[in-house]
Amino acid sequence: MSRVALVTGGTRGIGAAISTALQNAGYRVAANYAGNDERAAAFHQATDIAVFKWDVRDYAACGEGVKRVERDLGPVDILVNNAGIARDAMFHKMTPEDWHAVIATNLTGLFNMTHQVWPGMRERQFGRIVNISSVNGQKGQAGQVNYAASKAGDLGFTKALAQEGASKNITVNAVCPGYTGTEMVRAIPEELLKERILPQIPVGRLGEPHEISRCVAFLVADEASFITGATISANGGQFFA
């Protein structure tokens, strides 16, 4: 029987590309989402991927959500922590609400989700966890102190947990996308993209969601079992870690 993969934030943007790539690779996929019922329903209709609604900021909701996934599809073998938000502002204008919302989703969400599946992975002596961080978690970015801090925290989480999982055949890795052509990025004014963002990217273009999803599909495969605690930087040469 094929393995079960759970992707948080898995019905839109990079998450949708990851969910679809894993389905195409033969996994049984569950795509989590937090709020947009219409988009989730459209994604399910287009792909036949099962969708499940809960907020990764809520530990109890994550526990109940994982139980539903495992009841419907089976034990979770692969977890992709992709759910994330941005609340950008220069630091002197950033509110405590901006800070806590981003940290709660982008960093605490990793704990909330991974803590639910970790015991089962240890018991079964197999697991694949991939955390979607960001180039701005590697290099920092003005106006994104909260976002950069959360995404840098994701990398520390990855490296530490990889050491705990290695003896149990559980790998924990990270992918750091650069600017990728999602709805959020393409909503940036074209002039700003051309003058401020694209010049930072040596390949001269935005990434595409499917290019990020291929990194994830590689890391969760059996052939990647010797890779753990690693970070794949998919940013068009914008930053070298």
Coordinates of C-alpha atoms in Angstrom, one line a residue:
M1 CA 0.0 0.0 0.0
S2 CA 1.3 3.5 -0.9
R3 CA 2.5 5.8 1.8
V4 CA 0.4 8.7 3.2
A5 CA 1.7 12.2 2.8
L6 CA 0.2 15.2 4.6
V7 CA 0.8 18.7 3.3
T8 CA -0.2 21.7 5.3
G9 CA -1.3 24.7 3.4
G10 CA -1.6 22.2 0.6
T11 CA -4.4 23.5 -1.6
R12 CA -2.9 26.7 -2.9
G13 CA 0.4 28.0 -4.4
I14 CA 3.5 26.0 -3.6
G15 CA 1.5 23.7 -1.3
A16 CA -0.9 22.7 -4.1
A17 CA 2.1 22.0 -6.3
I18 CA 3.6 19.8 -3.6
S19 CA 0.4 17.9 -3.0
T20 CA 0.0 17.3 -6.7
A21 CA 3.6 16.2 -7.2
L22 CA 3.3 13.7 -4.4
Q23 CA 0.1 12.3 -5.7
N24 CA 1.8 11.9 -9.1
A25 CA 4.6 10.1 -7.4
G26 CA 2.1 7.5 -6.1
Y27 CA 1.5 8.7 -2.5
R28 CA -1.9 9.0 -0.9
V29 CA -2.1 12.7 -0.2
A30 CA -4.0 14.8 2.4
A31 CA -4.0 18.5 1.8
N32 CA -4.6 20.7 4.9
Y33 CA -6.0 24.2 4.6
A34 CA -7.0 26.9 7.1
G35 CA -9.7 29.1 5.7
N36 CA -10.6 29.3 2.0
D37 CA -13.3 26.6 1.6
E38 CA -14.1 27.6 -2.0
R39 CA -10.5 27.2 -3.2
A40 CA -10.1 24.0 -1.3
A41 CA -13.2 22.5 -2.8
A42 CA -12.0 23.5 -6.3
F43 CA -8.6 21.9 -5.6
H44 CA -10.2 18.7 -4.5
Q45 CA -12.5 18.6 -7.5
A46 CA -9.6 19.2 -9.9
T47 CA -7.2 16.7 -8.3
D48 CA -9.3 14.3 -6.3
I49 CA -6.8 14.9 -3.4
A50 CA -8.5 14.7 0.0
V51 CA -8.7 18.1 1.8
F52 CA -8.9 18.7 5.5
K53 CA -9.5 22.0 7.3
W54 CA -7.8 23.1 10.5
D55 CA -5.5 25.9 11.7
V56 CA -1.9 24.8 12.4
R57 CA -1.7 27.4 15.1
D58 CA -4.1 25.3 17.2
Y59 CA -2.3 22.3 18.8
A60 CA -5.6 20.5 19.7
A61 CA -7.0 21.1 16.2
C62 CA -3.8 19.6 14.7
G63 CA -4.3 16.5 16.8
E64 CA -7.9 16.1 15.7
G65 CA -7.0 16.8 12.1
V66 CA -4.2 14.2 12.0
K67 CA -6.6 11.7 13.5
R68 CA -9.1 12.4 10.7
V69 CA -6.4 12.0 8.1
E70 CA -5.2 8.7 9.6
R71 CA -8.8 7.4 9.9
D72 CA -9.5 8.1 6.2
L73 CA -6.1 7.4 4.6
G74 CA -3.9 5.6 7.1
P75 CA -0.9 6.5 9.3
V76 CA 1.1 9.6 8.2
D77 CA 4.5 8.6 6.8
I78 CA 5.3 12.0 5.2
L79 CA 4.7 15.4 6.6
V80 CA 5.3 18.6 4.6
N81 CA 5.1 21.7 6.8
N82 CA 4.2 24.2 4.2
A83 CA 1.6 26.4 5.8
G84 CA 2.8 30.0 6.3
I85 CA 1.7 33.6 6.3
A86 CA 3.4 37.0 6.1
R87 CA 2.5 40.2 7.9
D88 CA 5.2 42.6 6.5
A89 CA 6.0 45.9 8.1
M90 CA 9.2 47.8 9.0
F91 CA 10.1 46.9 12.5
H92 CA 9.2 50.3 14.1
K93 CA 5.7 49.8 12.6
M94 CA 5.3 46.1 13.4
T95 CA 2.6 45.4 16.0
P96 CA 2.7 42.6 18.6
E97 CA -0.2 41.0 16.7
D98 CA 1.9 41.0 13.5
W99 CA 4.7 39.3 15.3
H100 CA 2.7 36.6 17.1
A101 CA 0.5 35.7 14.1
V102 CA 3.5 35.0 11.9
I103 CA 5.5 33.1 14.6
A104 CA 2.4 31.1 15.6
T105 CA 1.8 29.9 12.0
N106 CA 5.3 29.6 10.5
L107 CA 7.2 28.3 13.5
T108 CA 4.9 27.0 16.2
G109 CA 2.8 25.4 13.5
L110 CA 5.8 23.1 12.8
F111 CA 5.8 21.9 16.4
N112 CA 2.0 21.5 16.5
M113 CA 2.0 19.4 13.4
T114 CA 5.2 17.4 13.8
H115 CA 4.4 16.5 17.4
Q116 CA 1.3 14.7 16.3
V117 CA 3.0 12.4 13.8
W118 CA 6.4 11.9 15.5
P119 CA 5.4 9.1 17.9
G120 CA 3.9 7.0 15.1
M121 CA 7.0 7.5 12.9
R122 CA 9.2 6.5 15.7
E123 CA 7.1 3.4 16.4
R124 CA 7.1 2.4 12.7
Q125 CA 10.8 3.2 12.2
F126 CA 10.1 5.4 9.2
G127 CA 9.3 9.0 8.5
R128 CA 9.9 11.9 6.1
I129 CA 9.5 15.5 7.3
V130 CA 10.1 18.4 5.0
N131 CA 9.8 22.0 6.3
I132 CA 9.3 24.8 3.8
S133 CA 11.4 27.7 5.0
S134 CA 12.5 30.7 2.8
V135 CA 15.5 32.5 1.3
N136 CA 14.6 35.3 3.7
G137 CA 15.0 33.0 6.6
Q138 CA 18.6 32.4 5.4
K139 CA 19.6 36.0 4.6
G140 CA 17.1 38.2 6.3
Q141 CA 14.9 40.9 4.7
A142 CA 14.0 44.4 5.7
G143 CA 10.3 44.7 6.5
Q144 CA 10.1 41.0 7.4
V145 CA 11.7 40.7 10.8
N146 CA 8.8 38.5 12.0
Y147 CA 8.8 36.3 8.8
A148 CA 12.6 36.0 8.6
A149 CA 12.8 35.1 12.3
S150 CA 10.1 32.4 11.9
K151 CA 11.7 30.9 8.8
A152 CA 15.2 30.9 10.4
G153 CA 13.6 29.1 13.3
D154 CA 12.3 26.5 10.9
L155 CA 15.9 25.7 9.9
G156 CA 17.0 25.3 13.6
F157 CA 14.0 23.1 14.2
T158 CA 15.0 21.0 11.1
K159 CA 18.6 20.5 12.1
A160 CA 17.9 19.6 15.8
L161 CA 15.0 17.2 15.0
A162 CA 17.0 15.5 12.3
Q163 CA 19.5 14.4 14.9
E164 CA 16.7 12.9 17.0
G165 CA 15.1 11.1 14.1
A166 CA 18.2 9.7 12.4
S167 CA 18.4 6.5 14.5
K168 CA 14.7 5.8 13.8
N169 CA 15.0 6.1 10.0
I170 CA 13.2 9.5 10.1
T171 CA 14.7 12.2 8.0
V172 CA 14.0 15.9 8.6
N173 CA 15.0 18.4 5.9
A174 CA 14.2 21.9 4.7
V175 CA 13.6 23.6 1.4
C176 CA 14.2 27.3 1.1
P177 CA 12.3 28.8 -1.9
G178 CA 13.3 32.1 -3.3
Y179 CA 10.7 34.4 -5.0
T180 CA 8.3 32.0 -6.6
G181 CA 5.4 32.8 -8.9
T182 CA 2.5 32.3 -6.5
E183 CA -0.5 34.5 -6.4
M184 CA 1.0 36.4 -3.5
V185 CA 4.2 37.2 -5.4
R186 CA 2.5 37.9 -8.7
A187 CA 0.3 40.4 -6.9
I188 CA 3.3 42.6 -6.4
P189 CA 3.2 45.6 -8.8
E190 CA 5.0 44.7 -12.0
E191 CA 7.3 47.7 -11.8
L192 CA 8.4 46.7 -8.3
L193 CA 9.1 43.1 -9.5
K194 CA 11.2 44.4 -12.4
E195 CA 13.1 47.1 -10.6
R196 CA 13.6 45.6 -7.1
I197 CA 13.1 41.9 -7.1
L198 CA 14.2 40.3 -10.4
P199 CA 17.6 42.1 -10.4
Q200 CA 18.4 40.2 -7.1
I201 CA 17.9 36.9 -8.9
P202 CA 20.8 35.8 -11.1
V203 CA 18.7 33.5 -13.3
G204 CA 16.5 36.6 -14.0
R205 CA 13.1 35.2 -13.3
L206 CA 10.8 34.0 -10.6
G207 CA 10.7 30.4 -9.6
E208 CA 7.7 28.2 -10.4
P209 CA 5.8 26.2 -7.7
H210 CA 6.5 22.9 -9.5
E211 CA 10.3 23.6 -9.2
I212 CA 9.9 23.7 -5.4
S213 CA 7.6 20.6 -5.4
R214 CA 10.3 18.6 -7.2
C215 CA 12.7 19.3 -4.3
V216 CA 10.2 18.0 -1.8
A217 CA 9.4 14.9 -3.9
F218 CA 13.1 14.1 -4.0
L219 CA 13.6 14.5 -0.2
V220 CA 10.7 12.2 0.7
A221 CA 11.7 9.4 -1.6
D222 CA 13.4 6.2 -0.4
E223 CA 16.5 7.2 -2.4
A224 CA 17.0 10.2 -0.2
S225 CA 17.3 8.2 3.0
F226 CA 20.9 9.3 3.6
I227 CA 20.0 13.0 3.5
T228 CA 18.8 14.5 6.8
G229 CA 19.2 17.9 8.5
A230 CA 19.9 19.4 5.0
T231 CA 18.6 22.5 3.4
I232 CA 17.9 22.8 -0.3
S233 CA 18.1 26.4 -1.5
A234 CA 15.8 26.8 -4.6
N235 CA 16.3 30.5 -5.2
G236 CA 17.7 31.0 -8.7
G237 CA 21.1 31.9 -7.3
Q238 CA 19.9 34.8 -5.1
F239 CA 21.6 33.5 -2.0
F240 CA 24.2 30.7 -1.3
A241 CA 24.0 29.2 2.1

